[in-house]
C-alpha positions as protocol buffer text, in pm:
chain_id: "A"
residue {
  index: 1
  type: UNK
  ca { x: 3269 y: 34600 z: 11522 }
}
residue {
  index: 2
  type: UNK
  ca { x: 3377 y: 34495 z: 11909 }
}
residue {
  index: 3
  type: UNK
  ca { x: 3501 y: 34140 z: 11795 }
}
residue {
  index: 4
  type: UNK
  ca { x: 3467 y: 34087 z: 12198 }
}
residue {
  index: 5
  type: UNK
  ca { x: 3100 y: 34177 z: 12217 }
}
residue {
  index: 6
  type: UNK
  ca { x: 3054 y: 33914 z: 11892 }
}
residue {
  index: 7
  type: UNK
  ca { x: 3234 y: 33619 z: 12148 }
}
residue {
  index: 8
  type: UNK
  ca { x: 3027 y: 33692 z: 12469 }
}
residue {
  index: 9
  type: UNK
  ca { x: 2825 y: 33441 z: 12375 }
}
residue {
  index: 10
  type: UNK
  ca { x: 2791 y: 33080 z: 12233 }
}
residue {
  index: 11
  type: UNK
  ca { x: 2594 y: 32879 z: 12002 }
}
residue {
  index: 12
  type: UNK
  ca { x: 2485 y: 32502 z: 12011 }
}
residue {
  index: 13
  type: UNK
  ca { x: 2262 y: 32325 z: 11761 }
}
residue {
  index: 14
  type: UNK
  ca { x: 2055 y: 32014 z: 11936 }
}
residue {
  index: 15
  type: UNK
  ca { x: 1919 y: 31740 z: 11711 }
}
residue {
  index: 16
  type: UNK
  ca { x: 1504 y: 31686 z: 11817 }
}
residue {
  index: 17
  type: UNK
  ca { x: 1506 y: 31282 z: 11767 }
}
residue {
  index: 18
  type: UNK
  ca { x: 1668 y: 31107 z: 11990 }
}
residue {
  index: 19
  type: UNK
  ca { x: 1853 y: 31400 z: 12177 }
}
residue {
  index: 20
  type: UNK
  ca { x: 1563 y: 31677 z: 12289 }
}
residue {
  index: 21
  type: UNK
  ca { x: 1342 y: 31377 z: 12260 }
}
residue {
  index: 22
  type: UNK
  ca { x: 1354 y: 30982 z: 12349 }
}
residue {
  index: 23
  type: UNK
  ca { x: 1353 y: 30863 z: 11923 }
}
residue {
  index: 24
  type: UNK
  ca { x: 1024 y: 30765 z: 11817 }
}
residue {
  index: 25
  type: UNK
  ca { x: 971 y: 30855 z: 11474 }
}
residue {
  index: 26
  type: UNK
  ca { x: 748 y: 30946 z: 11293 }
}
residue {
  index: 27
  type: UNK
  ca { x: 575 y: 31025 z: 11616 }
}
residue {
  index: 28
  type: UNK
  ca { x: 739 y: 31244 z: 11908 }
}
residue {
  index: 29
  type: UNK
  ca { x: 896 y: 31072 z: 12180 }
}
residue {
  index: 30
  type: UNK
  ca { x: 920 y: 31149 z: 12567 }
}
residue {
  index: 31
  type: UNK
  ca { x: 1092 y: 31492 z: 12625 }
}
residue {
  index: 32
  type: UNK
  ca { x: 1455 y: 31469 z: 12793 }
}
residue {
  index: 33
  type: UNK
  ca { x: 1310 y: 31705 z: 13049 }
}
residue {
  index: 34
  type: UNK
  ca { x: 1672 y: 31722 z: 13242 }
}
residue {
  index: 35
  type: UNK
  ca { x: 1844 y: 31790 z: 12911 }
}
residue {
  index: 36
  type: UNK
  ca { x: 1580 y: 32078 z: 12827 }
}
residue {
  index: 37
  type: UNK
  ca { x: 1619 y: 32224 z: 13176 }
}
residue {
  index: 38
  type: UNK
  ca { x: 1977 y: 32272 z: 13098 }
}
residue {
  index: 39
  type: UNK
  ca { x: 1928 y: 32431 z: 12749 }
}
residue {
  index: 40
  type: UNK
  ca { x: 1639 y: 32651 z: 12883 }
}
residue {
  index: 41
  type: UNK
  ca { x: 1918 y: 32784 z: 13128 }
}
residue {
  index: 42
  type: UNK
  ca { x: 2170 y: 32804 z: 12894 }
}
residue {
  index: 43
  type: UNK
  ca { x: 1986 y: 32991 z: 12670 }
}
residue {
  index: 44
  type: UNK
  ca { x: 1880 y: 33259 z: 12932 }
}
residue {
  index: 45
  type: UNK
  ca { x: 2259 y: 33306 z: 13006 }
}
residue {
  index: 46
  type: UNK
  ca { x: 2255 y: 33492 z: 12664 }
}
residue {
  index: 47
  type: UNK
  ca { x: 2331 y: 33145 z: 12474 }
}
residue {
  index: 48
  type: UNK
  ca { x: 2245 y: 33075 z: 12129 }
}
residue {
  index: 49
  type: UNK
  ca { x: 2019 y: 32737 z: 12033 }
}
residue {
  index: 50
  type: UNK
  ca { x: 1941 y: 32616 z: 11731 }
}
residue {
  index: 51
  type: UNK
  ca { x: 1717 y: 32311 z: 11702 }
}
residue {
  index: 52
  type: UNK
  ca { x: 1853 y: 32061 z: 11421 }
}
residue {
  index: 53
  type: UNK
  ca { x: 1601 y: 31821 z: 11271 }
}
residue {
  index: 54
  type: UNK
  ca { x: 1543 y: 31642 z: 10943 }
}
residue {
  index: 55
  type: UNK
  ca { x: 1170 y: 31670 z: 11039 }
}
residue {
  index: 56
  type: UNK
  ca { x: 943 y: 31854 z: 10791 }
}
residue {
  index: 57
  type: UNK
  ca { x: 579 y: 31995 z: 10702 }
}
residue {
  index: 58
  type: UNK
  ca { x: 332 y: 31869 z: 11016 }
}
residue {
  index: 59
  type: UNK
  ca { x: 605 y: 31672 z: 11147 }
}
residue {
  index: 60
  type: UNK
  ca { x: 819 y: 31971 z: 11247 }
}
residue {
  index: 61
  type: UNK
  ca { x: 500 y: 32198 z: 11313 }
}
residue {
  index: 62
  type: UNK
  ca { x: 443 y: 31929 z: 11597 }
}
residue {
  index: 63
  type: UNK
  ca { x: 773 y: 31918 z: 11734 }
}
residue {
  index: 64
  type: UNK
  ca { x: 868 y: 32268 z: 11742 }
}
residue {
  index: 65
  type: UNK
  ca { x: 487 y: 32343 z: 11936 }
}
């Protein structure tokens, strides 16, 4: 495998409360709109994003939506 194909890229997780969101649990905060502009572009520069959250069942449903 082209190890420098497997590096052309990078990967980032973001935590939901209180990072992708002003923290209001249980419900969902304000969105960090400037903070999601920035992922949304970083993402379609190839980037990898993985949302990290401790959120679960309806909770996550909700936030991921």
């Amino acid at each position: 495998m082209n190890n420098k194909k497997m590096l052309d890229f990078q990967t980032i997780a973001v935590d939901f409360d209180g990072t992708l969101c002003y923290s209001k649990w249980p419900e969902l905060g304000q969105p960090n709109q400037a903070l999601i502009e920035y992922l949304q572009e970083w993402k379609r520069n190839g980037n990898k994003l993985i949302l990290w959250t401790c959120r679960a069942g309806e909770a996550l449903s909700n936030a991921v939506e």
